mmCIF file of C-alpha atoms in Angstrom:
data_model
loop_
_atom_site.group_PDB
_atom_site.id
_atom_site.type_symbol
_atom_site.label_atom_id
_atom_site.label_comp_id
_atom_site.label_asym_id
_atom_site.label_seq_id
_atom_site.Cartn_x
_atom_site.Cartn_y
_atom_site.Cartn_z
ATOM 1 C CA MET A 1 -10.432 2.036 20.373
ATOM 2 C CA ARG A 2 -12.614 -0.967 21.213
ATOM 3 C CA ILE A 3 -13.398 -3.210 18.220
ATOM 4 C CA ALA A 4 -16.565 -5.291 18.407
ATOM 5 C CA VAL A 5 -18.184 -7.296 15.622
ATOM 6 C CA THR A 6 -21.595 -7.972 14.164
ATOM 7 C CA ILE A 7 -22.729 -10.932 12.096
ATOM 8 C CA PHE A 8 -25.901 -12.458 10.742
ATOM 9 C CA LEU A 9 -25.771 -15.723 12.685
ATOM 10 C CA THR A 10 -27.987 -18.294 11.023
ATOM 11 C CA ASP A 11 -28.590 -22.034 10.930
ATOM 12 C CA GLU A 12 -25.834 -22.165 8.271
ATOM 13 C CA THR A 13 -23.053 -20.130 9.910
ATOM 14 C CA ILE A 14 -20.519 -20.471 12.670
ATOM 15 C CA THR A 15 -22.217 -21.093 16.016
ATOM 16 C CA PRO A 16 -22.633 -18.457 18.726
ATOM 17 C CA VAL A 17 -20.587 -20.502 21.170
ATOM 18 C CA ARG A 18 -17.658 -21.019 18.792
ATOM 19 C CA LEU A 19 -17.642 -17.383 17.751
ATOM 20 C CA ALA A 20 -17.966 -15.936 21.245
ATOM 21 C CA ARG A 21 -15.104 -17.982 22.592
ATOM 22 C CA GLU A 22 -12.925 -16.947 19.659
ATOM 23 C CA LEU A 23 -13.779 -13.266 20.078
ATOM 24 C CA GLU A 24 -12.974 -13.223 23.793
ATOM 25 C CA GLN A 25 -9.705 -15.081 23.282
ATOM 26 C CA ARG A 26 -8.647 -12.628 20.565
ATOM 27 C CA GLY A 27 -9.486 -9.531 22.609
ATOM 28 C CA PHE A 28 -12.514 -8.235 20.715
ATOM 29 C CA ALA A 29 -14.812 -5.951 22.710
ATOM 30 C CA GLY A 30 -18.201 -7.382 21.865
ATOM 31 C CA LEU A 31 -20.638 -9.301 19.700
ATOM 32 C CA TYR A 32 -23.743 -7.572 18.316
ATOM 33 C CA LEU A 33 -26.513 -9.531 16.593
ATOM 34 C CA PRO A 34 -29.307 -8.324 14.293
ATOM 35 C CA GLU A 35 -32.939 -9.407 14.410
ATOM 36 C CA HIS A 36 -35.579 -10.449 11.891
ATOM 37 C CA THR A 37 -38.375 -12.748 12.996
ATOM 38 C CA HIS A 38 -39.332 -13.617 9.417
ATOM 39 C CA ILE A 39 -39.222 -12.178 5.891
ATOM 40 C CA PRO A 40 -42.568 -12.290 4.071
ATOM 41 C CA VAL A 41 -42.003 -13.616 0.525
ATOM 42 C CA GLU A 42 -44.542 -11.187 -0.905
ATOM 43 C CA ARG A 43 -43.231 -7.761 -0.003
ATOM 44 C CA THR A 44 -42.845 -4.320 -1.473
ATOM 45 C CA SER A 45 -40.213 -2.991 0.957
ATOM 46 C CA PRO A 46 -36.960 -2.508 -0.958
ATOM 47 C CA TYR A 47 -33.737 -3.777 0.584
ATOM 48 C CA PRO A 48 -32.044 -0.618 1.970
ATOM 49 C CA ALA A 49 -28.661 -1.533 0.480
ATOM 50 C CA GLY A 50 -30.177 -2.138 -2.955
ATOM 51 C CA GLY A 51 -30.523 -5.257 -5.045
ATOM 52 C CA GLU A 52 -31.833 -8.597 -3.892
ATOM 53 C CA LEU A 53 -32.299 -9.258 -0.192
ATOM 54 C CA PRO A 54 -29.445 -11.521 1.001
ATOM 55 C CA ARG A 55 -30.314 -15.071 2.006
ATOM 56 C CA GLU A 56 -29.300 -14.615 5.654
ATOM 57 C CA TYR A 57 -32.104 -12.159 6.408
ATOM 58 C CA GLY A 58 -34.671 -14.925 6.454
ATOM 59 C CA ARG A 59 -32.498 -17.305 8.461
ATOM 60 C CA THR A 60 -31.299 -15.248 11.457
ATOM 61 C CA LEU A 61 -31.084 -16.844 14.846
ATOM 62 C CA ASP A 62 -33.050 -15.253 17.673
ATOM 63 C CA PRO A 63 -30.508 -12.754 19.031
ATOM 64 C CA PHE A 64 -31.441 -13.174 22.708
ATOM 65 C CA VAL A 65 -31.118 -16.964 22.608
ATOM 66 C CA ALA A 66 -27.824 -16.741 20.690
ATOM 67 C CA LEU A 67 -26.425 -14.078 23.012
ATOM 68 C CA GLY A 68 -27.444 -16.150 26.017
ATOM 69 C CA GLN A 69 -25.249 -18.955 24.676
ATOM 70 C CA ALA A 70 -22.413 -16.459 24.076
ATOM 71 C CA ALA A 71 -22.758 -15.110 27.617
ATOM 72 C CA ALA A 72 -22.529 -18.591 29.123
ATOM 73 C CA VAL A 73 -19.122 -19.339 27.580
ATOM 74 C CA THR A 74 -17.439 -15.927 28.102
ATOM 75 C CA GLU A 75 -16.597 -13.641 31.005
ATOM 76 C CA ARG A 76 -15.647 -10.273 29.488
ATOM 77 C CA LEU A 77 -17.155 -10.117 25.992
ATOM 78 C CA GLY A 78 -19.748 -7.409 25.501
ATOM 79 C CA LEU A 79 -23.102 -8.625 24.136
ATOM 80 C CA GLY A 80 -25.485 -6.518 22.119
ATOM 81 C CA THR A 81 -28.324 -6.348 19.632
ATOM 82 C CA GLY A 82 -27.924 -4.452 16.413
ATOM 83 C CA ILE A 83 -30.757 -3.937 16.402
ATOM 84 C CA THR A 84 -33.786 -5.091 18.404
ATOM 85 C CA LEU A 85 -36.989 -4.346 16.495
ATOM 86 C CA ALA A 86 -38.733 -3.174 19.644
ATOM 87 C CA ALA A 87 -42.034 -2.402 17.958
ATOM 88 C CA GLN A 88 -42.361 -6.076 17.053
ATOM 89 C CA HIS A 89 -42.152 -7.306 20.650
ATOM 90 C CA ASP A 90 -44.514 -7.486 23.585
ATOM 91 C CA PRO A 91 -42.741 -4.946 25.834
ATOM 92 C CA ILE A 92 -43.399 -6.845 29.056
ATOM 93 C CA ASP A 93 -41.822 -9.985 27.634
ATOM 94 C CA LEU A 94 -38.993 -7.964 26.088
ATOM 95 C CA ALA A 95 -38.239 -6.231 29.392
ATOM 96 C CA LYS A 96 -37.898 -9.644 31.061
ATOM 97 C CA GLN A 97 -35.625 -10.997 28.299
ATOM 98 C CA ILE A 98 -33.351 -7.952 28.431
ATOM 99 C CA ALA A 99 -33.107 -7.846 32.204
ATOM 100 C CA THR A 100 -32.444 -11.589 32.397
ATOM 101 C CA LEU A 101 -29.666 -11.506 29.831
ATOM 102 C CA ASP A 102 -28.080 -8.463 31.435
ATOM 103 C CA HIS A 103 -28.318 -10.017 34.910
ATOM 104 C CA LEU A 104 -26.892 -13.389 33.870
ATOM 105 C CA SER A 105 -24.054 -11.795 31.907
ATOM 106 C CA GLY A 106 -23.043 -9.504 34.773
ATOM 107 C CA GLY A 107 -24.149 -6.295 33.028
ATOM 108 C CA ARG A 108 -22.509 -6.948 29.681
ATOM 109 C CA PHE A 109 -25.556 -6.308 27.507
ATOM 110 C CA THR A 110 -26.062 -3.365 25.134
ATOM 111 C CA LEU A 111 -29.572 -2.843 23.781
ATOM 112 C CA GLY A 112 -29.459 -1.585 20.231
ATOM 113 C CA VAL A 113 -32.914 -0.310 19.306
ATOM 114 C CA GLY A 114 -34.229 0.403 15.834
ATOM 115 C CA PHE A 115 -37.423 1.006 13.892
ATOM 116 C CA GLY A 116 -36.992 -1.431 11.019
ATOM 117 C CA TRP A 117 -37.320 -1.117 7.255
ATOM 118 C CA ASN A 118 -39.483 -4.096 6.277
ATOM 119 C CA VAL A 119 -43.084 -2.872 6.322
ATOM 120 C CA GLU A 120 -44.515 -6.351 5.728
ATOM 121 C CA GLU A 121 -42.578 -7.948 8.574
ATOM 122 C CA ALA A 122 -43.752 -5.247 10.960
ATOM 123 C CA ALA A 123 -47.364 -5.488 9.727
ATOM 124 C CA ASP A 124 -47.458 -9.174 10.588
ATOM 125 C CA HIS A 125 -46.661 -8.114 14.160
ATOM 126 C CA GLY A 126 -49.587 -5.683 14.130
ATOM 127 C CA VAL A 127 -47.366 -2.612 13.755
ATOM 128 C CA GLU A 128 -48.834 0.395 11.983
ATOM 129 C CA TRP A 129 -45.888 1.807 10.081
ATOM 130 C CA ARG A 130 -46.559 5.509 10.535
ATOM 131 C CA THR A 131 -46.728 5.218 14.346
ATOM 132 C CA ARG A 132 -43.814 2.849 14.867
ATOM 133 C CA ARG A 133 -41.463 5.512 16.301
ATOM 134 C CA ALA A 134 -44.048 6.550 18.889
ATOM 135 C CA LEU A 135 -44.679 2.871 19.595
ATOM 136 C CA VAL A 136 -40.990 2.223 20.264
ATOM 137 C CA ARG A 137 -40.728 5.245 22.530
ATOM 138 C CA GLU A 138 -43.690 3.970 24.566
ATOM 139 C CA ARG A 139 -42.253 0.463 24.732
ATOM 140 C CA MET A 140 -39.059 1.916 26.135
ATOM 141 C CA GLY A 141 -41.059 3.844 28.734
ATOM 142 C CA LEU A 142 -42.978 0.761 29.756
ATOM 143 C CA MET A 143 -39.803 -1.281 30.093
ATOM 144 C CA ARG A 144 -38.203 1.449 32.207
ATOM 145 C CA ALA A 145 -41.206 1.200 34.543
ATOM 146 C CA LEU A 146 -40.632 -2.526 34.950
ATOM 147 C CA TRP A 147 -36.908 -1.997 35.534
ATOM 148 C CA ALA A 148 -37.490 0.619 38.225
ATOM 149 C CA ASP A 149 -36.360 -0.193 41.766
ATOM 150 C CA GLU A 150 -39.886 0.306 43.129
ATOM 151 C CA PRO A 151 -43.133 -0.958 41.521
ATOM 152 C CA THR A 152 -44.016 1.670 38.911
ATOM 153 C CA ALA A 153 -47.067 1.896 36.653
ATOM 154 C CA TYR A 154 -46.964 3.027 33.035
ATOM 155 C CA GLU A 155 -49.912 4.249 30.991
ATOM 156 C CA GLY A 156 -49.467 4.973 27.282
ATOM 157 C CA GLU A 157 -51.455 5.210 24.100
ATOM 158 C CA PHE A 158 -50.298 1.808 22.858
ATOM 159 C CA ALA A 159 -49.640 -0.146 26.042
ATOM 160 C CA SER A 160 -49.766 0.009 29.808
ATOM 161 C CA VAL A 161 -48.632 -1.951 32.810
ATOM 162 C CA ARG A 162 -49.699 -1.932 36.433
ATOM 163 C CA ALA A 163 -47.180 -1.209 39.181
ATOM 164 C CA SER A 164 -45.527 -4.618 39.415
ATOM 165 C CA VAL A 165 -42.862 -6.706 41.061
ATOM 166 C CA ALA A 166 -40.475 -7.519 38.197
ATOM 167 C CA TYR A 167 -37.064 -9.077 38.738
ATOM 168 C CA PRO A 168 -34.255 -9.436 37.822
ATOM 169 C CA LYS A 169 -33.289 -5.827 37.270
ATOM 170 C CA PRO A 170 -30.689 -4.711 34.728
ATOM 171 C CA VAL A 171 -27.271 -4.189 36.295
ATOM 172 C CA GLN A 172 -26.599 -0.597 35.237
ATOM 173 C CA LYS A 173 -28.122 2.130 37.378
ATOM 174 C CA PRO A 174 -30.314 4.934 35.930
ATOM 175 C CA ARG A 175 -28.506 7.899 34.344
ATOM 176 C CA GLY A 176 -30.537 10.933 33.433
ATOM 177 C CA PRO A 177 -33.761 9.837 31.726
ATOM 178 C CA VAL A 178 -32.283 6.440 30.868
ATOM 179 C CA SER A 179 -32.484 3.213 32.826
ATOM 180 C CA GLY A 180 -31.702 -0.372 31.981
ATOM 181 C CA PRO A 181 -28.682 -1.614 30.015
ATOM 182 C CA ARG A 182 -26.625 0.649 27.790
ATOM 183 C CA THR A 183 -29.040 1.685 25.039
ATOM 184 C CA LEU A 184 -28.097 2.838 21.553
ATOM 185 C CA VAL A 185 -30.581 3.855 18.849
ATOM 186 C CA GLY A 186 -29.913 2.984 15.199
ATOM 187 C CA GLY A 187 -31.129 4.954 12.220
ATOM 188 C CA ALA A 188 -30.348 7.714 9.774
ATOM 189 C CA ALA A 189 -29.381 11.157 11.060
ATOM 190 C CA GLY A 190 -32.149 13.651 11.549
ATOM 191 C CA PRO A 191 -34.175 15.581 14.107
ATOM 192 C CA LYS A 192 -36.627 12.733 14.808
ATOM 193 C CA LEU A 193 -33.886 10.210 15.452
ATOM 194 C CA PHE A 194 -31.856 12.609 17.579
ATOM 195 C CA ALA A 195 -34.957 13.418 19.673
ATOM 196 C CA ASP A 196 -35.417 9.704 20.352
ATOM 197 C CA ILE A 197 -31.750 9.275 21.295
ATOM 198 C CA CYS A 198 -31.912 12.166 23.739
ATOM 199 C CA ALA A 199 -35.174 10.921 25.262
ATOM 200 C CA TYR A 200 -34.333 7.320 26.125
ATOM 201 C CA ALA A 201 -30.846 6.269 25.052
ATOM 202 C CA ASP A 202 -27.143 6.592 25.772
ATOM 203 C CA GLY A 203 -26.205 7.277 22.160
ATOM 204 C CA TRP A 204 -26.330 6.505 18.462
ATOM 205 C CA LEU A 205 -25.599 3.337 16.456
ATOM 206 C CA PRO A 206 -25.070 4.771 12.897
ATOM 207 C CA ILE A 207 -24.749 2.125 10.204
ATOM 208 C CA GLY A 208 -21.417 2.400 8.361
ATOM 209 C CA GLY A 209 -20.494 5.662 10.083
ATOM 210 C CA ARG A 210 -20.681 7.801 6.945
ATOM 211 C CA GLY A 211 -21.506 11.452 7.394
ATOM 212 C CA LEU A 212 -20.594 11.577 11.076
ATOM 213 C CA THR A 213 -18.579 14.769 10.688
ATOM 214 C CA GLU A 214 -21.670 16.601 9.488
ATOM 215 C CA ALA A 215 -24.215 14.862 11.749
ATOM 216 C CA LEU A 216 -22.489 14.921 15.102
ATOM 217 C CA PRO A 217 -22.769 18.685 15.741
ATOM 218 C CA ALA A 218 -26.568 18.451 15.362
ATOM 219 C CA LEU A 219 -26.764 15.447 17.672
ATOM 220 C CA ARG A 220 -24.554 17.110 20.273
ATOM 221 C CA ALA A 221 -26.667 20.262 20.122
ATOM 222 C CA ALA A 222 -29.899 18.269 20.608
ATOM 223 C CA TRP A 223 -28.239 16.355 23.459
ATOM 224 C CA ALA A 224 -27.235 19.606 25.204
ATOM 225 C CA ASP A 225 -30.684 21.106 24.674
ATOM 226 C CA ALA A 226 -32.155 18.023 26.383
ATOM 227 C CA GLY A 227 -29.991 18.657 29.425
ATOM 228 C CA ARG A 228 -27.904 15.546 28.940
ATOM 229 C CA ASP A 229 -24.263 15.345 30.071
ATOM 230 C CA PRO A 230 -22.074 16.063 27.007
ATOM 231 C CA ALA A 231 -19.440 13.601 28.201
ATOM 232 C CA ALA A 232 -22.000 10.790 28.391
ATOM 233 C CA LEU A 233 -22.986 10.724 24.700
ATOM 234 C CA GLN A 234 -21.814 7.532 22.964
ATOM 235 C CA VAL A 235 -21.576 7.113 19.205
ATOM 236 C CA VAL A 236 -20.784 3.591 17.977
ATOM 237 C CA PRO A 237 -20.430 3.201 14.185
ATOM 238 C CA TYR A 238 -22.003 -0.098 13.228
ATOM 239 C CA ALA A 239 -21.407 -2.683 10.472
ATOM 240 C CA VAL A 240 -18.152 -0.932 9.512
ATOM 241 C CA ARG A 241 -15.488 -2.184 7.113
ATOM 242 C CA PRO A 242 -12.482 -0.929 9.111
ATOM 243 C CA SER A 243 -9.343 0.656 7.752
ATOM 244 C CA ALA A 244 -6.617 2.472 9.636
ATOM 245 C CA GLY A 245 -7.639 5.804 8.138
ATOM 246 C CA LYS A 246 -11.322 5.267 8.936
ATOM 247 C CA LEU A 247 -10.598 4.360 12.534
ATOM 248 C CA ASP A 248 -8.293 7.350 12.946
ATOM 249 C CA HIS A 249 -11.091 9.595 11.661
ATOM 250 C CA PHE A 250 -13.577 8.087 14.079
ATOM 251 C CA ALA A 251 -11.129 8.582 16.951
ATOM 252 C CA GLU A 252 -10.784 12.260 16.026
ATOM 253 C CA LEU A 253 -14.568 12.541 16.357
ATOM 254 C CA GLY A 254 -14.470 11.082 19.870
ATOM 255 C CA VAL A 255 -15.618 7.572 18.935
ATOM 256 C CA GLU A 256 -14.400 4.937 21.378
ATOM 257 C CA GLU A 257 -16.015 1.786 19.956
ATOM 258 C CA VAL A 258 -16.582 0.505 16.417
ATOM 259 C CA VAL A 259 -18.573 -2.549 15.365
ATOM 260 C CA ALA A 260 -17.026 -4.338 12.388
ATOM 261 C CA GLN A 261 -19.040 -6.439 9.944
ATOM 262 C CA LEU A 262 -18.317 -10.156 9.650
ATOM 263 C CA PRO A 263 -19.526 -12.300 6.737
ATOM 264 C CA PRO A 264 -22.538 -14.583 7.416
ATOM 265 C CA ALA A 265 -20.442 -17.664 6.832
ATOM 266 C CA GLY A 266 -19.103 -20.877 8.243
ATOM 267 C CA GLU A 267 -16.279 -21.197 10.714
ATOM 268 C CA THR A 268 -13.374 -21.160 8.267
ATOM 269 C CA GLU A 269 -14.406 -17.942 6.513
ATOM 270 C CA VAL A 270 -15.363 -16.156 9.740
ATOM 271 C CA LEU A 271 -12.068 -16.992 11.416
ATOM 272 C CA ARG A 272 -10.244 -15.708 8.319
ATOM 273 C CA ALA A 273 -12.173 -12.442 8.657
ATOM 274 C CA LEU A 274 -11.187 -12.209 12.333
ATOM 275 C CA ASP A 275 -7.549 -12.681 11.325
ATOM 276 C CA ALA A 276 -7.902 -9.696 9.010
ATOM 277 C CA LEU A 277 -9.380 -7.561 11.793
ATOM 278 C CA GLN A 278 -6.854 -8.643 14.410
ATOM 279 C CA PRO A 279 -4.303 -5.872 13.692
ATOM 280 C CA PHE A 280 -6.920 -3.251 14.628
ATOM 281 C CA VAL A 281 -7.586 -5.013 17.933
ATOM 282 C CA THR A 282 -3.962 -5.374 18.911
ATOM 283 C CA ALA A 283 -2.733 -1.999 17.656
ATOM 284 C CA PRO A 284 -1.492 0.501 20.307
ATOM 285 C CA GLY A 285 -4.346 2.363 21.901
ATOM 286 C CA SER A 286 -6.915 -0.309 21.060
#
């Protein structure tokens, strides 16, 4: 099983360059970074995990800039977002950022897409909360048009683009309804989420991985109903605290990659956390 990591990189933590080099040297599969542009001080959105919102949420580095640094100092390390708040981006600009990072890294980028939880953050980007899922779906459609081999127009309710020359292109070729880099959608299990995954993604990025035994049959059924190749579905548990038993369970469910959570800390503490994860990376079958 491939073991990747995620971390809230901030202005107070280990640097992207130092971490990426360490991950590649140790044999980890990838580095996934979250995204928050800002955290409004006056907000009513509760922190999904409960309690006070941790300090790092308001200090995150831009994931694309940080991953660009990581790409420049590695050759094999996978690079991903966990997740990109696609509704909060101009899709034309986002398509260029994604394609550029994927091109420069030799196709190592995974686009994790999500819908967010902070209503106030999204509102400052002009996002109407009740339509954010439809907005993300359209943004994905518009980006696919810009990534197409031939100039392709896109007309949607929320955005449009003329048939355009737009390079570079993402490295990975189209598969089914999906084009661009490997794309995983984050969110809680349910018909709406599974419909989005089947429409424009390669799989699911479930936080923590709880409830997969119950949820996977419904996702696989929706995937089959959408005419997608059963063997192509990817499920990547995200922000996991690994244990041997948990990883064995994921493997029984067909999971081939897990993203472990690192602390948002300085170099010493992060390297100590990597030492603790190392046995899972070097174990037989990893």
